[in-house]
GROMACS .gro file of C-alpha atoms in nm:
model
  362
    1UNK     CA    1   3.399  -7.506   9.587
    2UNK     CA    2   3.254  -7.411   9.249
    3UNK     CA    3   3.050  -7.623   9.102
    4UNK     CA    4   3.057  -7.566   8.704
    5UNK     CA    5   2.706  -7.448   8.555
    6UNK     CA    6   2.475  -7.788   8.434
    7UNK     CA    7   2.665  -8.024   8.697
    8UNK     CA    8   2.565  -8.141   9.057
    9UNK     CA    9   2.836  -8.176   9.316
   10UNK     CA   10   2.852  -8.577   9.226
   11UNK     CA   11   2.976  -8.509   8.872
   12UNK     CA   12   2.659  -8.606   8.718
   13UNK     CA   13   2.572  -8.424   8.464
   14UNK     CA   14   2.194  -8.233   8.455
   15UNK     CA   15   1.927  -8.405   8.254
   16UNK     CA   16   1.808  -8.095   8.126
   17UNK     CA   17   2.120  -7.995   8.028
   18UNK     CA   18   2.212  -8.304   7.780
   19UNK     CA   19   2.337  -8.171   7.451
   20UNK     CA   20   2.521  -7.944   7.631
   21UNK     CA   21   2.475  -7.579   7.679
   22UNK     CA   22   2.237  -7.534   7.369
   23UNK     CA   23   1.959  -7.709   7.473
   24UNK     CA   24   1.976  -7.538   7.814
   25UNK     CA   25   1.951  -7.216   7.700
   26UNK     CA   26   1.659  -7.379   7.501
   27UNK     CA   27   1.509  -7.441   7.788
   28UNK     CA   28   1.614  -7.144   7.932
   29UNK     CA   29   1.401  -6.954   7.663
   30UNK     CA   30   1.125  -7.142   7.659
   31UNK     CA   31   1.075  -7.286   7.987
   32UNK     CA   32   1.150  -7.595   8.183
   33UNK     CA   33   1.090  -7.968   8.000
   34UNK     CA   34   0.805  -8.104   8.121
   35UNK     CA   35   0.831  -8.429   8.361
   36UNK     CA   36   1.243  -8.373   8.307
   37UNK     CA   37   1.218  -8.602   7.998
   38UNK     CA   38   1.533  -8.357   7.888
   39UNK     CA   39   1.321  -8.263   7.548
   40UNK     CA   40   1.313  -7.923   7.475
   41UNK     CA   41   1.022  -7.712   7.405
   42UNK     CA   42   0.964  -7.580   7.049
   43UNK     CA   43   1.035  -7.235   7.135
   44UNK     CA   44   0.762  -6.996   7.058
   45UNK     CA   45   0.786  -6.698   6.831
   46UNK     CA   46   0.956  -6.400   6.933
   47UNK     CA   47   0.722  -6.117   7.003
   48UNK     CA   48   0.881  -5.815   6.800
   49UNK     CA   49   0.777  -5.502   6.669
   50UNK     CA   50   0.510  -5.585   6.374
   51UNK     CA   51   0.670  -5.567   5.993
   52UNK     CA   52   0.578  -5.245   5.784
   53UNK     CA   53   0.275  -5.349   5.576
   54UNK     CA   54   0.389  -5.393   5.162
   55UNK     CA   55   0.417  -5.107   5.013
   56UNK     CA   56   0.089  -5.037   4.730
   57UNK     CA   57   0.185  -4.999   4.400
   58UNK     CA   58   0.229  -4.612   4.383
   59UNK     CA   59  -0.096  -4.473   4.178
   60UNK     CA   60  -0.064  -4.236   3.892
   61UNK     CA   61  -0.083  -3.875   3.980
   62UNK     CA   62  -0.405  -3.705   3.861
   63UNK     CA   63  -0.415  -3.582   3.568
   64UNK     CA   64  -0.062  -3.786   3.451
   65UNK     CA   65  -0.239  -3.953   3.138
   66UNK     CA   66  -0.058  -4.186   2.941
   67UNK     CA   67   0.356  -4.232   2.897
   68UNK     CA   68   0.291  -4.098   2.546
   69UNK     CA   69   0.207  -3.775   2.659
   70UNK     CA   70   0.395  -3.533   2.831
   71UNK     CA   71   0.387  -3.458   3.224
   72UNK     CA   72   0.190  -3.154   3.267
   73UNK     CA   73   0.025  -3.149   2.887
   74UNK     CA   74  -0.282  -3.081   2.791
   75UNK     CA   75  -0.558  -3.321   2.689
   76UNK     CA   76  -0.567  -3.080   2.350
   77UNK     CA   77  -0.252  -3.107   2.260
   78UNK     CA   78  -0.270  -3.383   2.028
   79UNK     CA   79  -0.547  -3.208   1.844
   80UNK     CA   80  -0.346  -2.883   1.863
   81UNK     CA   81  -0.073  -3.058   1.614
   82UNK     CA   82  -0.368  -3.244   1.409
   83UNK     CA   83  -0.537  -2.877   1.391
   84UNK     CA   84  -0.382  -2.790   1.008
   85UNK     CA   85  -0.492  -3.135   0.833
   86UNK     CA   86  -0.815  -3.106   1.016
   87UNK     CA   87  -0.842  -2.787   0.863
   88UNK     CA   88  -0.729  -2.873   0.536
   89UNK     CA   89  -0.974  -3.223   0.518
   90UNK     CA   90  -1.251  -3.010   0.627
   91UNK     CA   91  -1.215  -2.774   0.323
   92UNK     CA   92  -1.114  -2.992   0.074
   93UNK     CA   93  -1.397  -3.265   0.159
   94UNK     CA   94  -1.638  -3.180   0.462
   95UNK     CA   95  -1.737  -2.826   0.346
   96UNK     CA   96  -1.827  -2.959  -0.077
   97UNK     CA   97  -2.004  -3.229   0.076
   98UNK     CA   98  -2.246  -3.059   0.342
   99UNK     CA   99  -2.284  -2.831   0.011
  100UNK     CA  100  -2.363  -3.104  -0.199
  101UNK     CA  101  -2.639  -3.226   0.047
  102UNK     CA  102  -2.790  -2.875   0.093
  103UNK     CA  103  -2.830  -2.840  -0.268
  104UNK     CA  104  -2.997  -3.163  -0.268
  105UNK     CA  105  -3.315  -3.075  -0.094
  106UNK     CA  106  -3.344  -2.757  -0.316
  107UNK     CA  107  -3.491  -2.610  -0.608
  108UNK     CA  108  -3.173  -2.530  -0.767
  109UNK     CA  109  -3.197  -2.502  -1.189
  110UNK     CA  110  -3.040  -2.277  -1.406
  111UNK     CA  111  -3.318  -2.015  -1.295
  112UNK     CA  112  -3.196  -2.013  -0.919
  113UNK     CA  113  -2.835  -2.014  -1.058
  114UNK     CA  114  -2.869  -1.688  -1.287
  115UNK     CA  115  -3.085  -1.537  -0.969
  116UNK     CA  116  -3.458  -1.522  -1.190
  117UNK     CA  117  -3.618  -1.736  -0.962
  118UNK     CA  118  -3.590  -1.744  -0.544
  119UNK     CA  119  -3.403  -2.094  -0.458
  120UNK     CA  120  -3.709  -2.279  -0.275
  121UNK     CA  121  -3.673  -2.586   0.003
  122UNK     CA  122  -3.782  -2.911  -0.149
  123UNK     CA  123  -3.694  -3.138   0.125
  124UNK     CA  124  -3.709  -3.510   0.013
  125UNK     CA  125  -3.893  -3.380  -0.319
  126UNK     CA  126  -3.551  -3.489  -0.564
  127UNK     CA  127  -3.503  -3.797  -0.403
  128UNK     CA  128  -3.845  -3.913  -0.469
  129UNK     CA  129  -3.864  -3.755  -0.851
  130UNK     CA  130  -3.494  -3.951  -0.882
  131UNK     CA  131  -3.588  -4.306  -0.765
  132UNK     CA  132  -3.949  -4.269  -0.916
  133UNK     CA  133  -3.716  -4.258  -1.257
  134UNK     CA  134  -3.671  -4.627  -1.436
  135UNK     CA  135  -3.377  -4.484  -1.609
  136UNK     CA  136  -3.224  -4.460  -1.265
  137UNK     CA  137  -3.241  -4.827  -1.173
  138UNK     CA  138  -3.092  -4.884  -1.494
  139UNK     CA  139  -2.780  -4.702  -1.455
  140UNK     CA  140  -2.781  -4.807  -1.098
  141UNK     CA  141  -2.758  -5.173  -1.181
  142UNK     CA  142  -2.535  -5.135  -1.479
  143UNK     CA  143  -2.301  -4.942  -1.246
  144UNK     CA  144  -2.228  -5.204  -0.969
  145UNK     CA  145  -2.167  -5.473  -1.218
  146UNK     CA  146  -1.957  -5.265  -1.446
  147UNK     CA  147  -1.764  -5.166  -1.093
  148UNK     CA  148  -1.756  -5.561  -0.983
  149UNK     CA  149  -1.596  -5.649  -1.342
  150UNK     CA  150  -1.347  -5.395  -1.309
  151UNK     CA  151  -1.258  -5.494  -0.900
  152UNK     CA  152  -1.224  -5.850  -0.977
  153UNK     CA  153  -1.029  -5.803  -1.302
  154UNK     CA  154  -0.818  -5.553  -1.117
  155UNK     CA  155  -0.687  -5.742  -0.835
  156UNK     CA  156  -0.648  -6.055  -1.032
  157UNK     CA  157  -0.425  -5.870  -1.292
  158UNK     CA  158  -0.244  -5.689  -1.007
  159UNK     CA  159  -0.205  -5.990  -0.754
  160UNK     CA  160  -0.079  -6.203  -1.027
  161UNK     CA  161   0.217  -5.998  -1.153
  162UNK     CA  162   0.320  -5.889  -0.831
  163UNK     CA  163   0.359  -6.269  -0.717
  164UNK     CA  164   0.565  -6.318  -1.067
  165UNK     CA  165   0.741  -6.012  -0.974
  166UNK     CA  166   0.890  -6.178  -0.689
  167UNK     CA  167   1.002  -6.437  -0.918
  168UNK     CA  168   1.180  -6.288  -1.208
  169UNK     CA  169   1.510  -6.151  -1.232
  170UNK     CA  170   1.627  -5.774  -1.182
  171UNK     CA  171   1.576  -5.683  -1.509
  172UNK     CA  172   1.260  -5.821  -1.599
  173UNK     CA  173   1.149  -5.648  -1.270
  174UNK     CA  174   1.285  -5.347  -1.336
  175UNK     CA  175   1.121  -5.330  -1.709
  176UNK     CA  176   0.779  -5.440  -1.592
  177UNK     CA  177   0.767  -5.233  -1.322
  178UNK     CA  178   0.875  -4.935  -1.513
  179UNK     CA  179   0.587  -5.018  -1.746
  180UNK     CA  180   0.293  -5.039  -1.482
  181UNK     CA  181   0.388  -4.704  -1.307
  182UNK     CA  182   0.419  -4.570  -1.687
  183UNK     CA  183   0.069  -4.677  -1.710
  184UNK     CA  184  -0.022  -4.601  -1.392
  185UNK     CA  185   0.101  -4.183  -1.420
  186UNK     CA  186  -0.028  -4.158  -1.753
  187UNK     CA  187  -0.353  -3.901  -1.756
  188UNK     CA  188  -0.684  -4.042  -1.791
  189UNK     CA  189  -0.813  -3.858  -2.058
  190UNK     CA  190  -0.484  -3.916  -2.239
  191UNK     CA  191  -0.473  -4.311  -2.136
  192UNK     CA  192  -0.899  -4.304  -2.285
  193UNK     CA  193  -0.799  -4.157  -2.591
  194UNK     CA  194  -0.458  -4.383  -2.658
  195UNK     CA  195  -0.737  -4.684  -2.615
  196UNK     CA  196  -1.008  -4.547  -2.836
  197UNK     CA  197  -0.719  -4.492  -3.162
  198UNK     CA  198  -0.620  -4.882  -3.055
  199UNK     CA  199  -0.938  -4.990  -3.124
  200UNK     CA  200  -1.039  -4.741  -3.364
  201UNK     CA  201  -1.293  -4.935  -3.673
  202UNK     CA  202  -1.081  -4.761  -3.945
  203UNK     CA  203  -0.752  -4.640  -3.830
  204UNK     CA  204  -0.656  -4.849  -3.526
  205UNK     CA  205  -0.413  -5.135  -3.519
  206UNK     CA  206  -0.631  -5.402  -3.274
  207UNK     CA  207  -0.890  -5.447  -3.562
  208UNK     CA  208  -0.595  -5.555  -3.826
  209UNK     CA  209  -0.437  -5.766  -3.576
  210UNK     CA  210  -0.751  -5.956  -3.507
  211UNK     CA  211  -0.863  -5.962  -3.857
  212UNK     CA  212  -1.201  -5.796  -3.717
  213UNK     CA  213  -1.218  -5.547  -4.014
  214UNK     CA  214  -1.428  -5.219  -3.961
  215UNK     CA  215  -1.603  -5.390  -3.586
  216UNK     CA  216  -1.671  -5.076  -3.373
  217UNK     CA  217  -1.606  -5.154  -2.968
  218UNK     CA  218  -1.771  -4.825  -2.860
  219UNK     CA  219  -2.137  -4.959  -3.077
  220UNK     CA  220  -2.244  -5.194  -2.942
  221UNK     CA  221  -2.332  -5.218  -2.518
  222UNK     CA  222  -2.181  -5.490  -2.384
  223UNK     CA  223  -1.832  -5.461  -2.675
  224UNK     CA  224  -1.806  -5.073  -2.528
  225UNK     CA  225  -1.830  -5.187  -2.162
  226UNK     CA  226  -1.554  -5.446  -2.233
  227UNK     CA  227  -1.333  -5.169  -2.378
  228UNK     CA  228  -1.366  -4.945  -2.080
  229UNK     CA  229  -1.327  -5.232  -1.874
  230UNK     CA  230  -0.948  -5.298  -2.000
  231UNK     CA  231  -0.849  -4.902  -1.981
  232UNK     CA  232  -0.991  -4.906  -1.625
  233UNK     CA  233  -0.811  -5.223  -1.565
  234UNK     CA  234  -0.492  -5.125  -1.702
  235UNK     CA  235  -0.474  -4.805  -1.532
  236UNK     CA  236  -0.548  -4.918  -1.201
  237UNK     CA  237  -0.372  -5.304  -1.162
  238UNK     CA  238  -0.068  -5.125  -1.070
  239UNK     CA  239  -0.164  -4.971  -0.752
  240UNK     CA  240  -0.253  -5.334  -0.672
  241UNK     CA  241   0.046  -5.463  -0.811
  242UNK     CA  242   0.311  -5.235  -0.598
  243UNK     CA  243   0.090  -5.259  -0.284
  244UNK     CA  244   0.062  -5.673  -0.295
  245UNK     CA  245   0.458  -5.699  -0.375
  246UNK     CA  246   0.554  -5.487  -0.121
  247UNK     CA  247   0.359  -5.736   0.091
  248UNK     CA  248   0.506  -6.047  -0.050
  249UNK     CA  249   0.852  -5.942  -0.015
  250UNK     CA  250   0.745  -5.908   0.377
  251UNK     CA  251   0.638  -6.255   0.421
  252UNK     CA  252   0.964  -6.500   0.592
  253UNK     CA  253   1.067  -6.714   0.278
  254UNK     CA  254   1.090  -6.987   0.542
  255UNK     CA  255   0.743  -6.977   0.506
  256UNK     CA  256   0.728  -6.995   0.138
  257UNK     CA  257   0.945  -7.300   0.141
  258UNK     CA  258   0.815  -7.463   0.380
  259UNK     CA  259   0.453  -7.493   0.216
  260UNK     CA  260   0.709  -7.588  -0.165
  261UNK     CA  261   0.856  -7.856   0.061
  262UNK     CA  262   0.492  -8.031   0.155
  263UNK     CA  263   0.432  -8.059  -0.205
  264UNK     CA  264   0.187  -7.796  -0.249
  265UNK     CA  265   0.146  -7.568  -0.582
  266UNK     CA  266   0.160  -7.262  -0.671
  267UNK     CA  267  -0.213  -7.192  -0.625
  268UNK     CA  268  -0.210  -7.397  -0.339
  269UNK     CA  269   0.038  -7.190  -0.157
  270UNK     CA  270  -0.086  -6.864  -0.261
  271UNK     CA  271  -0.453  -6.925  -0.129
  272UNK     CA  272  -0.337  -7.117   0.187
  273UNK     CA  273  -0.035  -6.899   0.326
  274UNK     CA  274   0.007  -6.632   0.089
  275UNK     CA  275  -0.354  -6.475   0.068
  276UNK     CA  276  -0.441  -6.512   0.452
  277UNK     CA  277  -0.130  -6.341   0.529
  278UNK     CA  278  -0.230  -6.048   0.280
  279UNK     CA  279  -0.531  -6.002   0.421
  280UNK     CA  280  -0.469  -5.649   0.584
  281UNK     CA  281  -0.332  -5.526   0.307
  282UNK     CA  282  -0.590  -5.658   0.027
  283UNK     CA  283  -0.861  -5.503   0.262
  284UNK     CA  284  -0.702  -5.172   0.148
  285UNK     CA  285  -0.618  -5.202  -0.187
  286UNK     CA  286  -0.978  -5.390  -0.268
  287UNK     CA  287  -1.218  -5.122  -0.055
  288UNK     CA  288  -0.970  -4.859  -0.239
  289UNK     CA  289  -1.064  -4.978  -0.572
  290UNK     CA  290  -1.413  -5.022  -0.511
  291UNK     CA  291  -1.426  -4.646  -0.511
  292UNK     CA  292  -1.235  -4.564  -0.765
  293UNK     CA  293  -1.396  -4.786  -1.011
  294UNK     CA  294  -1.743  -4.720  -0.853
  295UNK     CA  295  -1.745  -4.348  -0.993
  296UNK     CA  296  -1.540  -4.357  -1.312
  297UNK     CA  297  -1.650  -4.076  -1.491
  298UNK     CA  298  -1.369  -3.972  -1.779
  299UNK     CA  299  -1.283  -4.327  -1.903
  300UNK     CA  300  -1.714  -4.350  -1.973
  301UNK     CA  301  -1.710  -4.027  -2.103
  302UNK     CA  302  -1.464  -3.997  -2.335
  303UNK     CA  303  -1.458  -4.373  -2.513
  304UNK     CA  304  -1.783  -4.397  -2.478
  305UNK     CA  305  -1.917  -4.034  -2.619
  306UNK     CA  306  -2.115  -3.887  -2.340
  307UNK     CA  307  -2.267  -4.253  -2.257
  308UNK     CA  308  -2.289  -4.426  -2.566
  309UNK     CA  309  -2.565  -4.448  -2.801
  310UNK     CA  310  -2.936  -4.335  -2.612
  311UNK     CA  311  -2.735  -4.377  -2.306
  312UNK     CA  312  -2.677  -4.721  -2.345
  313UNK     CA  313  -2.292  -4.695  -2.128
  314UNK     CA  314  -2.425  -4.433  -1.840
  315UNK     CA  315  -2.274  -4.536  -1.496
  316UNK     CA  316  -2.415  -4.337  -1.233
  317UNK     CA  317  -2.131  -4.020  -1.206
  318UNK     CA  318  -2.176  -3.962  -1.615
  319UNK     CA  319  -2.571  -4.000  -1.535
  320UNK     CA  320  -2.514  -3.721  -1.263
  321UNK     CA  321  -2.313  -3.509  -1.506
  322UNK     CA  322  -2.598  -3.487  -1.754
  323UNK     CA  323  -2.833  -3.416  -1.534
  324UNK     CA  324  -2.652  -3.112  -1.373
  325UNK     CA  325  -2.481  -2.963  -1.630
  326UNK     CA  326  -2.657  -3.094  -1.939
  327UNK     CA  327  -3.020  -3.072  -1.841
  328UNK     CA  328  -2.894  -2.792  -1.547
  329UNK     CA  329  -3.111  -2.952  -1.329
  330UNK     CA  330  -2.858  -2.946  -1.054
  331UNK     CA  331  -3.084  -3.061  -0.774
  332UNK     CA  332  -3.089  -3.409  -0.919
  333UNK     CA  333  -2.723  -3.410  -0.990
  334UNK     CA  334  -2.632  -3.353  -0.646
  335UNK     CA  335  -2.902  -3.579  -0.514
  336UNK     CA  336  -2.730  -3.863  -0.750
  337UNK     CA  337  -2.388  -3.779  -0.594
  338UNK     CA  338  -2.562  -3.815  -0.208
  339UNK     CA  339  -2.677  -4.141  -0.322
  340UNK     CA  340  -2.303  -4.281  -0.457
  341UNK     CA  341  -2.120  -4.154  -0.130
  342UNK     CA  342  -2.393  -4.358   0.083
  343UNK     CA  343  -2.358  -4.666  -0.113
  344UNK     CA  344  -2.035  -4.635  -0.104
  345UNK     CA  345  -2.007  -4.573   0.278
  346UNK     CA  346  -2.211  -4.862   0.307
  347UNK     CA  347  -2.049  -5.127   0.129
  348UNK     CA  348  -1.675  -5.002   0.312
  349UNK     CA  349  -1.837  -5.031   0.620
  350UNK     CA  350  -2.006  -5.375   0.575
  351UNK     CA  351  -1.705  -5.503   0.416
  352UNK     CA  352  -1.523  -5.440   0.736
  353UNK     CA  353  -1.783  -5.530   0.972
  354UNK     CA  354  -1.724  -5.850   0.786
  355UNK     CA  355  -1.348  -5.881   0.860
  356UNK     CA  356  -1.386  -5.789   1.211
  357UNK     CA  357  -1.659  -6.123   1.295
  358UNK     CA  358  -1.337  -6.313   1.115
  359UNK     CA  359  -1.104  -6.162   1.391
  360UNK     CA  360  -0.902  -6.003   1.121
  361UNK     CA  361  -0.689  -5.672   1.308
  362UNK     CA  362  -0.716  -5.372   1.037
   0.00000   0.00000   0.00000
């Protein structure tokens, strides 16, 4: 007689086999319960073939560079497409200026020029003859606050209308922005000579207007300064002006309103969320007009007559022009021009090195 699998011949069924035939095979695969108790054993894990290791992140082939650059191109490719402005820079501003520094530790008068004297190595002999010169200092000093009015001035003037630019109508943008480029394309020896018949003693229409009589601007120092000071401004504030709107219209007007909404004014919101978010770009348009106004040469020259009386109006590229080409000591001159491209070098550089312990991103 069979006897069916997990039974005795009684009919009772096996302890180890409670739960039916599940837990036997359990126990089957793990071994007998211990004692009978009719608990199976946790089974232990299955000894299989061991699982591939994870795959490594597959490493970039030698010599792959960046995504930007194309697989199999050279490292020199980049500079192979930069090549013709490199070339064109290097002509237009490396080559005059490694001249301009030669000729500064020479000899070089209107003797060497004509070829009746040998051209003869100085070394630091024109810098020391330059700064040992009183006049020097004078122009010097006169030049970085003449430069400092005309910054300031400048990006108030421009900053200002380009904020009420992006609060006037069409028209009244269109017709004042018409007006600044107008200024702004107009020649400077023909915007210098517009502003000296304005203010001309005799003929011009400023004097009647003010009831000033016969005043002359360009006699006195500080009256001639002033004048140059407003053609400089005038000619310049639109750069600022185009540059700042450009930046305003990119701020979120959410923004804008928001900082309306808290009660805050006009000068509140343009120094708390419209200046700091300018920043980038007034870096540019400031460090730009540092050099411009810096070396202003025809405005000085041509309102002010060669420098004004005894030289009282020289700024430092006029003082350079007179001693090159007036007194043909071109040694000097150049060694005037080495100094303005240092200072200026240095005060760009320092003015950044400023942003970046502020965190600002240029």
């Amino acid at each position: 007689m069979t006897v069916p699998n997990g039974t005795r011949r009684g009919g009772a069924p096996n302890r180890g086999s409670a739960g039916g035939g599940a837990a036997g095979r359990g126990v089957a695969g793990g071994g007998a319960a211990s004692g009978g108790a009719g608990t199976p054993e946790v089974p232990r894990p299955r000894k299989g073939p061991a699982r591939p290791p994870a795959r490594q992140a597959a490493r970039p082939r030698k010599g792959s560079g960046d995504s930007a650059r194309p697989r199999g191109g050279s490292p020199w490719t980049p500079w192979l497409y930069l090549l013709p402005a490199l070339v064109v820079l290097g002509g237009l501003l490396i080559y005059p200026i490694y001249q301009l520094g030669l000729i500064s530790f020479l000899e070089y008068t209107q003797a060497q020029v004509s070829g009746g004297e040998p051209t003869t190595f100085q070394g630091f002999g024109n810098y020391t003859a330059l700064f040992s010169d009183p006049q020097f200092w004078q122009v010097l000093l006169a030049t970085v606050l003449f430069a400092a009015a005309c910054v300031v001035t400048t990006l108030a003037v421009g900053c200002a209308l380009a904020v009420l630019l992006s609060r006037v109508r069409a028209l009244p943008r269109l017709a004042l922005m018409l007006a600044a480029l107008g200024a702004w394309a107009t020649p400077a020896v023909t915007g210098s000579t517009v502003w000296v018949f304005l203010f001309d003693p005799d003929h011009g229409p400023v004097n009647r207007l003010l009831g000033l009589g016969d005043f002359s601007w360009t006699y006195g120092r500080y009256s001639a300064f002033a004048l140059v000071l407003f053609e400089v401004v005038w000619c310049s504030f639109p750069f600022v002006m185009v540059t700042v709107y450009a930046g305003v219209k990119a701020i979120p007007g959410e923004v804008l309103e928001a900082a309306a909404l808290d009660g805050a004014s006009q000068w509140r919101i343009w120094r708390s969320v419209t200046a700091p978010m300018l920043r980038p770009i007034l870096v540019v348009v400031t460090i730009q007009s540092i050099i411009w106004d810096f070396k202003v040469f025809t405005q000085i020259y041509v309102m002010t007559g060669g420098g004004g009386i005894a030289g009282q109006n020289l700024v430092l590229n006029v003082y350079a022009y007179q001693k090159a080409f007036a007194s043909s000591q071109y040694s000097l001159g150049s060694a005037v021009g080495v100094v303005m491209l240092l200072i200026l070098l240095a005060v760009t550089l320092v003015y950044l090195r400023l942003l970046r312990r502020q965190g600002e991103e240029l």
